[in-house]
CSV table of C-alpha atoms in Angstrom, one decimal:
chain,number,residue,atom,x,y,z
U,1,MET,CA,28.4,38.6,-11.8
U,2,ALA,CA,30.3,38.8,-15.0
U,3,ARG,CA,28.7,36.2,-17.2
U,4,ASN,CA,32.0,35.1,-18.7
U,5,LYS,CA,33.6,34.3,-15.3
U,6,VAL,CA,34.5,30.7,-14.7
U,7,HIS,CA,33.6,29.6,-11.1
U,8,LYS,CA,35.7,26.7,-9.8
U,9,ILE,CA,33.5,24.7,-7.5
U,10,LYS,CA,35.2,22.1,-5.3
U,11,LEU,CA,33.5,18.8,-5.1
U,12,VAL,CA,33.8,15.4,-3.5
U,13,LYS,CA,32.5,12.4,-5.5
U,14,LYS,CA,29.9,10.5,-3.5
U,15,GLY,CA,29.3,7.8,-6.1
U,16,LEU,CA,26.4,6.4,-8.1
U,17,ARG,CA,22.8,6.8,-7.1
U,18,LEU,CA,20.0,5.9,-9.6
U,19,GLY,CA,22.7,5.5,-12.2
U,20,GLU,CA,23.9,9.1,-11.8
U,21,ILE,CA,27.1,10.3,-10.2
U,22,PHE,CA,26.4,12.5,-7.1
U,23,TYR,CA,28.8,15.0,-5.7
U,24,THR,CA,28.9,17.1,-2.6
U,25,GLY,CA,30.6,20.4,-2.2
U,26,GLY,CA,30.2,24.1,-1.7
U,27,ILE,CA,29.1,27.0,-3.9
U,28,GLN,CA,29.3,30.7,-3.4
U,29,ALA,CA,25.8,32.2,-2.6
U,30,LYS,CA,26.2,34.8,-5.4
U,31,VAL,CA,26.8,32.1,-8.0
U,32,LEU,CA,23.8,30.1,-6.8
U,33,LEU,CA,21.4,33.0,-6.6
U,34,ASP,CA,22.4,34.4,-10.0
U,35,ASN,CA,21.8,31.1,-11.7
U,36,CYS,CA,19.2,29.2,-9.8
U,37,ALA,CA,15.9,28.0,-11.2
U,38,TYR,CA,12.9,26.4,-9.6
U,39,PRO,CA,11.0,23.4,-11.1
U,40,THR,CA,7.6,24.4,-9.9
U,41,TYR,CA,4.6,22.4,-11.0
U,42,LYS,CA,2.0,24.3,-13.0
U,43,PRO,CA,-1.5,22.7,-13.0
U,44,ASN,CA,-2.5,20.6,-16.0
U,45,GLN,CA,1.1,20.2,-17.2
U,46,THR,CA,3.5,17.3,-16.8
U,47,ILE,CA,6.4,17.0,-14.3
U,48,VAL,CA,8.8,17.8,-17.1
U,49,ASP,CA,7.5,21.3,-16.8
U,50,GLY,CA,7.9,21.2,-13.0
U,51,TYR,CA,7.1,19.0,-10.0
U,52,GLN,CA,7.4,21.0,-6.8
U,53,ARG,CA,4.7,22.9,-4.9
U,54,GLU,CA,4.7,26.6,-4.7
U,55,GLN,CA,6.6,27.7,-1.6
U,56,LYS,CA,4.6,29.4,1.1
U,57,ALA,CA,5.4,33.1,1.1
U,58,ALA,CA,5.4,33.1,4.9
U,59,ASN,CA,8.1,30.4,5.0
U,60,VAL,CA,10.2,32.2,2.4
U,61,SER,CA,9.9,35.4,4.4
U,62,ALA,CA,10.9,33.6,7.6
U,63,VAL,CA,14.1,32.4,6.0
U,64,ALA,CA,14.8,35.9,4.7
U,65,GLU,CA,14.3,37.5,8.1
U,66,ARG,CA,16.3,34.9,10.0
U,67,THR,CA,19.1,35.1,7.5
U,68,ALA,CA,19.3,38.9,7.4
U,69,ALA,CA,19.1,39.2,11.2
U,70,ASN,CA,22.0,36.9,11.8
U,71,LEU,CA,24.2,36.4,8.8
U,72,ALA,CA,27.1,35.3,11.0
U,73,SER,CA,25.1,32.2,12.0
U,74,PHE,CA,23.6,31.5,8.6
U,75,ASP,CA,21.8,28.6,10.3
U,76,ALA,CA,19.1,28.3,7.6
U,77,PHE,CA,21.8,26.6,5.5
U,78,ILE,CA,23.0,24.1,8.1
U,79,ASP,CA,22.1,21.4,5.6
U,80,ASN,CA,22.9,21.0,1.9
U,81,VAL,CA,20.8,22.2,-1.0
U,82,ASN,CA,20.3,19.7,-3.8
U,83,ILE,CA,21.1,21.0,-7.2
U,84,ASN,CA,20.9,19.5,-10.7
U,85,ILE,CA,22.4,20.8,-14.0
U,86,ARG,CA,20.3,19.5,-16.8
U,87,ASP,CA,23.3,18.8,-19.1
U,88,ALA,CA,25.2,15.5,-18.9
U,89,GLY,CA,27.8,16.9,-21.3
U,90,VAL,CA,28.8,19.5,-18.8
U,91,HIS,CA,29.7,16.8,-16.4
U,92,ASN,CA,31.9,15.0,-19.0
U,93,LYS,CA,33.6,18.1,-20.1
U,94,ASP,CA,34.0,20.4,-17.1
U,95,VAL,CA,34.1,18.1,-14.0
U,96,LYS,CA,37.7,16.8,-13.5
U,97,PRO,CA,39.5,15.0,-10.7
U,98,LEU,CA,42.0,17.1,-8.8
U,99,ASN,CA,44.4,14.3,-9.3
U,100,PRO,CA,43.8,12.3,-12.5
U,101,LYS,CA,45.0,9.2,-10.8
U,102,LEU,CA,42.4,9.5,-8.0
U,103,THR,CA,38.9,9.0,-9.3
U,104,ASP,CA,37.2,6.8,-6.8
U,105,ASP,CA,34.3,7.7,-4.6
U,106,GLY,CA,35.4,10.1,-1.9
U,107,GLU,CA,38.0,11.8,-4.1
U,108,PHE,CA,38.2,15.5,-4.9
U,109,TYR,CA,37.1,17.1,-8.2
U,110,ILE,CA,36.9,20.6,-9.6
U,111,PHE,CA,33.9,21.7,-11.6
U,112,GLU,CA,34.7,24.7,-13.8
U,113,TYR,CA,31.2,26.3,-14.1
U,114,ASP,CA,30.9,28.9,-16.8
U,115,PRO,CA,27.1,29.7,-17.3
U,116,SER,CA,27.8,31.9,-20.3
U,117,THR,CA,29.1,29.0,-22.3
U,118,LEU,CA,26.4,26.4,-21.4
U,119,LYS,CA,23.2,25.6,-23.3
U,120,ASN,CA,21.5,24.6,-20.0
U,121,PRO,CA,23.3,26.7,-17.3
U,122,GLU,CA,20.6,26.8,-14.7
U,123,LEU,CA,21.2,25.4,-11.2
U,124,TRP,CA,17.9,23.6,-10.6
U,125,THR,CA,16.9,23.5,-6.9
U,126,VAL,CA,15.8,19.9,-6.5
U,127,ASP,CA,15.5,20.3,-2.8
U,128,GLY,CA,16.0,23.4,-0.6
U,129,GLN,CA,14.0,25.8,-2.7
U,130,THR,CA,12.4,27.6,0.3
U,131,ARG,CA,15.8,28.4,1.7
U,132,VAL,CA,17.2,29.5,-1.6
U,133,LYS,CA,14.2,31.7,-2.2
U,134,GLY,CA,14.5,33.1,1.3
U,135,LEU,CA,18.1,34.0,0.7
U,136,ALA,CA,17.2,35.6,-2.6
U,137,LYS,CA,14.6,37.7,-0.8
U,138,ALA,CA,17.0,38.8,1.9
U,139,ARG,CA,19.5,39.9,-0.8
U,140,ALA,CA,16.8,41.7,-2.9
U,141,GLU,CA,15.6,43.6,0.2
U,142,ALA,CA,19.2,44.6,0.9
U,143,GLN,CA,19.6,45.8,-2.7
U,144,ILE,CA,16.4,47.9,-2.4
U,145,SER,CA,17.7,49.6,0.8
U,146,LYS,CA,21.3,49.8,-0.7
U,147,ASP,CA,22.7,47.9,2.2
U,148,PHE,CA,25.9,47.0,0.3
U,149,ASN,CA,27.6,45.4,3.4
U,150,THR,CA,24.7,42.9,3.7
U,151,ILE,CA,24.7,42.3,-0.1
U,152,ASN,CA,28.4,41.6,-0.1
U,153,GLU,CA,28.2,39.4,3.0
U,154,ILE,CA,25.3,37.3,1.5
U,155,ASP,CA,27.1,37.0,-1.8
U,156,SER,CA,30.3,35.7,-0.2
U,157,LYS,CA,28.6,33.0,1.8
U,158,MET,CA,29.4,29.4,1.0
U,159,ILE,CA,26.4,27.1,0.6
U,160,GLY,CA,26.7,23.3,0.9
U,161,ILE,CA,25.3,21.5,-2.1
U,162,ASN,CA,24.6,18.0,-3.4
U,163,LEU,CA,25.1,18.2,-7.2
U,164,THR,CA,24.0,16.0,-10.1
U,165,PHE,CA,24.2,16.4,-13.9
U,166,THR,CA,21.3,14.6,-15.3
U,167,THR,CA,19.4,15.6,-18.5
U,168,ASN,CA,16.6,13.2,-17.5
U,169,ILE,CA,14.1,15.5,-15.7
U,170,TYR,CA,12.1,12.4,-14.6
U,171,LYS,CA,15.3,11.2,-12.8
U,172,GLU,CA,15.7,14.7,-11.2
U,173,CYS,CA,12.1,14.6,-10.1
U,174,PHE,CA,12.5,11.1,-8.7
U,175,CYS,CA,15.4,12.3,-6.6
U,176,PHE,CA,13.1,15.0,-5.2
U,177,TYR,CA,10.5,12.3,-4.5
U,178,LEU,CA,13.0,10.1,-2.6
U,179,LEU,CA,14.4,13.1,-0.7
U,180,ASN,CA,11.0,14.1,0.6
U,181,HIS,CA,8.9,11.0,0.6
U,182,TYR,CA,11.2,9.2,3.0
U,183,SER,CA,11.8,12.2,5.3
U,184,SER,CA,9.2,14.9,5.4
U,185,ASN,CA,6.1,14.3,3.4
U,186,ILE,CA,5.4,15.7,0.0
U,187,ALA,CA,2.0,17.2,-0.3
U,188,PRO,CA,-0.3,14.2,-1.1
U,189,GLU,CA,-1.5,15.8,-4.4
U,190,GLY,CA,2.1,16.4,-5.4
U,191,ALA,CA,3.3,12.9,-4.7
U,192,LEU,CA,0.3,11.5,-6.6
U,193,ARG,CA,0.9,13.8,-9.5
U,194,MET,CA,4.6,12.9,-9.7
U,195,MET,CA,4.1,9.2,-9.5
U,196,PHE,CA,1.2,9.2,-12.0
U,197,ASP,CA,3.1,11.3,-14.6
U,198,GLY,CA,6.3,9.2,-14.2
U,199,TRP,CA,4.3,5.9,-14.4
U,200,SER,CA,2.2,7.2,-17.4
U,201,GLN,CA,5.4,8.0,-19.3
U,202,GLY,CA,6.9,4.5,-18.5
U,203,LYS,CA,9.8,6.0,-16.5
U,204,ILE,CA,11.4,2.9,-14.9
U,205,ASP,CA,12.2,4.5,-11.5
U,206,PHE,CA,8.6,5.4,-11.1
U,207,VAL,CA,7.3,2.2,-12.4
U,208,ASN,CA,9.5,0.1,-10.1
U,209,GLU,CA,8.6,2.3,-7.1
U,210,ILE,CA,4.9,1.7,-7.8
U,211,THR,CA,5.0,-2.0,-8.7
U,212,ASN,CA,8.0,-3.4,-6.9
U,213,ASN,CA,8.4,-1.5,-3.6
U,214,PRO,CA,6.1,-2.9,-0.9
U,215,ARG,CA,6.8,0.2,1.2
U,216,ALA,CA,5.8,2.7,-1.5
U,217,ARG,CA,2.8,4.8,-0.5
U,218,THR,CA,1.6,5.2,-4.1
U,219,LYS,CA,0.4,1.8,-5.3
U,220,LEU,CA,-0.6,0.6,-8.8
U,221,ASN,CA,-4.3,1.1,-8.3
U,222,ASP,CA,-3.7,4.7,-7.0
U,223,VAL,CA,-2.1,5.7,-10.3
U,224,ARG,CA,-4.8,3.8,-12.3
U,225,ALA,CA,-7.5,5.6,-10.4
U,226,MET,CA,-5.7,8.8,-10.9
U,227,GLY,CA,-5.9,8.2,-14.7
U,228,ILE,CA,-9.7,8.1,-14.3
U,229,THR,CA,-9.5,11.4,-12.3
U,230,GLU,CA,-7.6,12.9,-15.2
U,231,ASN,CA,-10.2,11.7,-17.7
U,232,LEU,CA,-13.0,13.2,-15.5
U,233,SER,CA,-11.2,16.5,-15.2
U,234,SER,CA,-10.9,16.8,-18.9
U,235,ASN,CA,-13.9,15.0,-20.3
U,236,SER,CA,-16.7,14.7,-17.7
U,237,ASN,CA,-20.0,16.6,-18.3
U,238,VAL,CA,-20.3,16.9,-14.6
U,239,TRP,CA,-16.8,17.0,-13.1
U,240,ALA,CA,-14.7,18.9,-15.7
U,241,GLY,CA,-13.6,22.1,-14.1
U,242,PHE,CA,-14.4,20.9,-10.5
U,243,ILE,CA,-11.3,18.8,-9.8
U,244,SER,CA,-8.2,20.8,-8.6
U,245,ASP,CA,-4.7,19.8,-9.6
U,246,PHE,CA,-1.6,20.0,-7.6
U,247,ASN,CA,-0.4,23.6,-7.1
U,248,GLU,CA,-3.7,25.0,-8.5
U,249,ASN,CA,-4.6,28.3,-6.9
U,250,ASP,CA,-8.3,28.3,-7.5
U,251,LYS,CA,-9.5,25.4,-5.4
U,252,ALA,CA,-12.8,26.8,-4.3
U,253,HIS,CA,-15.7,24.4,-4.8
U,254,LYS,CA,-13.4,21.7,-6.2
U,255,VAL,CA,-12.3,18.2,-5.1
U,256,SER,CA,-8.6,17.6,-5.1
U,257,ILE,CA,-7.0,15.1,-7.5
U,258,LYS,CA,-6.0,13.0,-4.4
U,259,ALA,CA,-9.5,13.0,-2.9
U,260,MET,CA,-11.2,12.1,-6.2
U,261,THR,CA,-8.6,9.4,-6.8
U,262,ASN,CA,-9.4,7.9,-3.3
U,263,ILE,CA,-13.1,8.1,-4.1
U,264,LEU,CA,-12.7,6.2,-7.4
U,265,LYS,CA,-10.2,3.6,-6.3
U,266,PRO,CA,-12.7,1.2,-4.6
U,267,LEU,CA,-15.0,1.3,-7.7
U,268,LEU,CA,-12.0,0.5,-9.9
U,269,GLU,CA,-11.0,-2.4,-7.7
U,270,LYS,CA,-14.5,-3.8,-7.6
U,271,ILE,CA,-14.7,-3.6,-11.4
U,272,ASP,CA,-11.3,-5.3,-11.7
U,273,LYS,CA,-12.7,-8.3,-9.8
U,274,ASP,CA,-15.9,-8.4,-11.9
U,275,ILE,CA,-13.9,-8.3,-15.2
U,276,ALA,CA,-11.6,-11.0,-14.0
U,277,ALA,CA,-14.4,-13.2,-12.9
U,278,LYS,CA,-16.3,-12.9,-16.2
U,279,GLN,CA,-13.1,-12.9,-18.3
U,280,LEU,CA,-14.1,-9.7,-20.1
U,281,ALA,CA,-11.9,-7.9,-22.5
U,282,THR,CA,-13.1,-4.5,-21.3
U,283,LYS,CA,-10.5,-2.2,-19.6
U,284,ALA,CA,-11.5,-1.6,-16.0
U,285,GLU,CA,-10.5,2.1,-16.1
U,286,VAL,CA,-12.8,2.7,-19.1
U,287,MET,CA,-15.7,0.9,-17.5
U,288,ALA,CA,-15.2,2.8,-14.2
U,289,PHE,CA,-15.2,6.1,-16.0
U,290,ASP,CA,-18.3,5.3,-18.0
U,291,ILE,CA,-20.2,4.0,-14.9
U,292,PHE,CA,-19.1,6.9,-12.6
U,293,GLU,CA,-19.9,9.5,-15.3
U,294,ALA,CA,-23.4,7.9,-16.0
U,295,PHE,CA,-24.2,7.9,-12.3
U,296,TRP,CA,-23.4,11.6,-11.9
U,297,GLU,CA,-25.2,12.5,-15.1
U,298,GLY,CA,-28.2,10.6,-13.7
U,299,LEU,CA,-28.1,12.6,-10.5
U,300,ALA,CA,-28.0,15.8,-12.6
U,301,LEU,CA,-31.1,14.5,-14.6
U,302,TRP,CA,-32.9,13.9,-11.3
U,303,GLU,CA,-32.2,17.3,-9.7
U,304,PRO,CA,-30.7,19.7,-12.2
U,305,LYS,CA,-30.5,22.7,-9.8
U,306,MET,CA,-27.8,20.9,-7.8
U,307,PHE,CA,-25.6,21.1,-10.9
U,308,ASP,CA,-26.8,24.2,-12.6
U,309,PRO,CA,-24.1,27.0,-12.5
U,310,ALA,CA,-26.7,29.4,-11.2
U,311,THR,CA,-27.7,27.3,-8.1
U,312,LYS,CA,-25.1,24.6,-7.7
U,313,TYR,CA,-23.2,26.4,-5.0
U,314,ASP,CA,-26.2,26.3,-2.7
U,315,TYR,CA,-25.6,22.5,-2.5
U,316,GLY,CA,-22.7,20.4,-1.4
U,317,ILE,CA,-23.3,17.3,-3.4
U,318,MET,CA,-20.0,17.7,-5.2
U,319,LYS,CA,-18.0,18.3,-2.0
U,320,SER,CA,-15.5,15.5,-1.5
U,321,SER,CA,-17.2,13.9,1.5
U,322,GLN,CA,-20.6,13.9,-0.1
U,323,ALA,CA,-19.3,12.7,-3.4
U,324,GLU,CA,-17.6,9.9,-1.5
U,325,VAL,CA,-20.9,8.8,0.1
U,326,LEU,CA,-22.7,8.8,-3.2
U,327,THR,CA,-20.0,6.8,-4.9
U,328,LYS,CA,-20.2,4.3,-2.1
U,329,VAL,CA,-23.9,4.1,-3.0
U,330,LEU,CA,-22.9,3.5,-6.6
U,331,LEU,CA,-20.5,0.8,-5.5
U,332,GLN,CA,-23.3,-1.0,-3.7
U,333,ILE,CA,-25.6,-0.7,-6.7
U,334,PHE,CA,-22.8,-2.2,-8.8
U,335,SER,CA,-22.4,-5.1,-6.3
U,336,GLU,CA,-26.1,-6.0,-6.2
U,337,HIS,CA,-27.6,-5.1,-9.5
U,338,GLU,CA,-27.0,-8.5,-11.1
U,339,SER,CA,-28.8,-10.3,-8.3
U,340,TRP,CA,-31.8,-8.0,-8.7
U,341,GLY,CA,-31.9,-8.9,-12.4
U,342,LYS,CA,-31.8,-12.6,-11.6
U,343,LEU,CA,-34.8,-12.0,-9.3
U,344,GLY,CA,-36.7,-10.4,-12.2
U,345,THR,CA,-35.9,-6.7,-11.7
U,346,SER,CA,-33.3,-5.4,-14.2
U,347,ILE,CA,-32.5,-1.8,-13.5
U,348,GLY,CA,-31.0,-1.2,-17.0
U,349,SER,CA,-27.5,-0.4,-18.2
U,350,LEU,CA,-25.0,0.9,-15.6
U,351,THR,CA,-23.6,3.3,-18.3
U,352,ASP,CA,-27.0,4.9,-19.0
U,353,PRO,CA,-27.7,8.0,-16.9
U,354,LYS,CA,-31.4,7.3,-17.0
U,355,THR,CA,-30.8,4.1,-15.0
U,356,TYR,CA,-29.7,6.1,-12.0
U,357,LYS,CA,-32.3,8.8,-12.4
U,358,GLN,CA,-35.0,6.2,-12.2
U,359,LEU,CA,-33.3,4.6,-9.1
U,360,VAL,CA,-33.1,7.8,-7.1
U,361,GLU,CA,-36.0,10.0,-8.2
U,362,VAL,CA,-38.5,8.4,-5.8
U,363,ALA,CA,-36.0,7.1,-3.2
U,364,PHE,CA,-34.5,10.5,-2.7
U,365,ASP,CA,-37.7,12.6,-3.0
U,366,LYS,CA,-39.2,14.7,-0.3
U,367,GLN,CA,-41.6,12.0,0.9
U,368,HIS,CA,-38.9,9.4,1.5
U,369,LEU,CA,-35.5,11.1,2.3
U,370,ILE,CA,-36.1,13.1,5.5
U,371,GLN,CA,-33.3,14.0,7.9
U,372,LYS,CA,-32.3,16.5,10.6
U,373,ASN,CA,-30.2,19.4,9.4
U,374,GLY,CA,-27.5,21.3,11.3
U,375,MET,CA,-30.2,23.4,13.0
U,376,ASN,CA,-32.1,20.2,14.1
U,377,LYS,CA,-34.9,20.9,11.7
U,378,ASN,CA,-36.3,18.4,9.2
U,379,VAL,CA,-35.1,18.7,5.7
U,380,SER,CA,-36.1,16.4,2.8
U,381,GLY,CA,-35.2,15.4,-0.7
U,382,PRO,CA,-32.6,17.5,-2.5
U,383,ASP,CA,-32.6,20.0,0.4
U,384,CYS,CA,-30.6,17.4,2.4
U,385,TRP,CA,-27.6,18.4,0.2
U,386,LYS,CA,-27.9,22.1,1.0
U,387,VAL,CA,-24.6,23.6,2.2
U,388,GLY,CA,-23.8,24.3,5.8
U,389,LYS,CA,-26.4,23.9,8.6
U,390,LEU,CA,-29.3,24.2,6.1
U,391,GLY,CA,-28.5,20.6,4.9
U,392,SER,CA,-27.9,17.3,6.6
U,393,MET,CA,-25.4,15.5,4.3
U,394,GLY,CA,-22.4,17.7,5.3
U,395,SER,CA,-22.4,16.2,8.8
U,396,ALA,CA,-21.1,12.9,7.4
U,397,THR,CA,-17.3,13.5,7.6
U,398,SER,CA,-15.9,10.6,9.6
U,399,SER,CA,-15.6,7.1,8.0
U,400,ALA,CA,-18.3,5.7,10.2
U,401,ALA,CA,-20.7,8.6,9.4
U,402,LYS,CA,-20.1,8.2,5.7
U,403,ARG,CA,-20.7,4.5,5.9
U,404,ASP,CA,-24.0,5.1,7.9
U,405,MET,CA,-25.1,7.7,5.4
U,406,LYS,CA,-24.4,5.3,2.5
U,407,ASP,CA,-26.5,2.7,4.2
U,408,VAL,CA,-29.4,5.1,4.6
U,409,LEU,CA,-29.4,6.2,1.0
U,410,PHE,CA,-28.9,2.7,-0.4
U,411,ALA,CA,-31.7,1.3,1.8
U,412,LEU,CA,-34.1,3.9,0.3
U,413,ILE,CA,-33.2,2.8,-3.2
U,414,LYS,CA,-33.6,-0.9,-2.3
U,415,ASP,CA,-36.9,-0.3,-0.5
U,416,GLN,CA,-38.3,1.1,-3.7
U,417,LEU,CA,-37.1,-1.9,-5.7
U,418,LYS,CA,-38.6,-4.3,-3.1
U,419,ARG,CA,-42.0,-2.6,-3.3
U,420,LYS,CA,-42.1,-3.7,-7.0
U,421,ASN,CA,-40.4,-7.1,-6.3
U,422,PRO,CA,-40.6,-8.4,-2.7
U,423,SER,CA,-38.2,-11.3,-3.6
U,424,ILE,CA,-35.3,-8.8,-3.5
U,425,ILE,CA,-33.6,-9.2,-0.1
């Protein structure tokens, strides 16, 4: 495509959505493919840098094969692709009504698109990226084989589009969220990442969705707990490097941001209630991080080999289901520790790792924690956390099993306290 060619794109004005004017129309495939861009999320960045998951290669290939096999049908593009140009000035300058007197919704407009003159010329695929990538793959394969008939046929196809011109990338991302969250689901990690980043930046659409929409799947405490997850991912002595972000390729031996957020949320909510009841000035997210971090550092003090890089992969204590069980134990400790103190047994500070080491070092030793492993053999102490059939903890995957395992572990801790102070009930 000659870069100085003006492409006249016919549009119909749909009206305002989220304070932006939306258009629908058609664009020549060549123009789209030569100028498209994909806002793909890269781990540990913000959604300004991207917000979509990586498309599965198999899905892209399936579109390419289907398209190349039956170009006459072109049924992969039966629905519109959603496009945004990140330049509001382009809209004001180059989108004009066909009839200057007819500017209402439903009227015809012409967009004179000249990529060579624009600072931000990219056609960002807000939705439909798998199909666009599939079409690009089909054309690339035709170019490799020098199948010029197929190349020309692909290039000449018209693709239905919904088009916006917003410079606000958070607005663009929120459009993607609405398109997918209320039709087919966004990946849970992706939805959480988008909502957390938008909320953290104070973007009003995200804030309103989280705080004012009773049907929203991401609630205020989800993003607050996600903030703790972010803190752990960056600053924890135990968990840093072992929490996987949305679109991260290396997920082996890691807990996803969604799973960790779900693990932390009940602890945060319990601390919220405690702070409110005591009218404390402490921020719940800070206290939750400090208590959770101290708990896991205490477990590492108790049994270093479960956290040592040379031996940790022999154990599953940091797998999501087992981490959830142990955090449930921590939550129970938080709920009851003050009553123990009133009965004469203070366990120490909940933000001191030594507190938890002392609580578990006898309760979870080989004389007290004894279970059947996956081979129906007795295992005890730290060996219960061995991976696979060698251990026993990996069997607790259902909600009921996790609850039962929590009860077993907490009962062992409480039994040791009752030995020293029988008044504890």
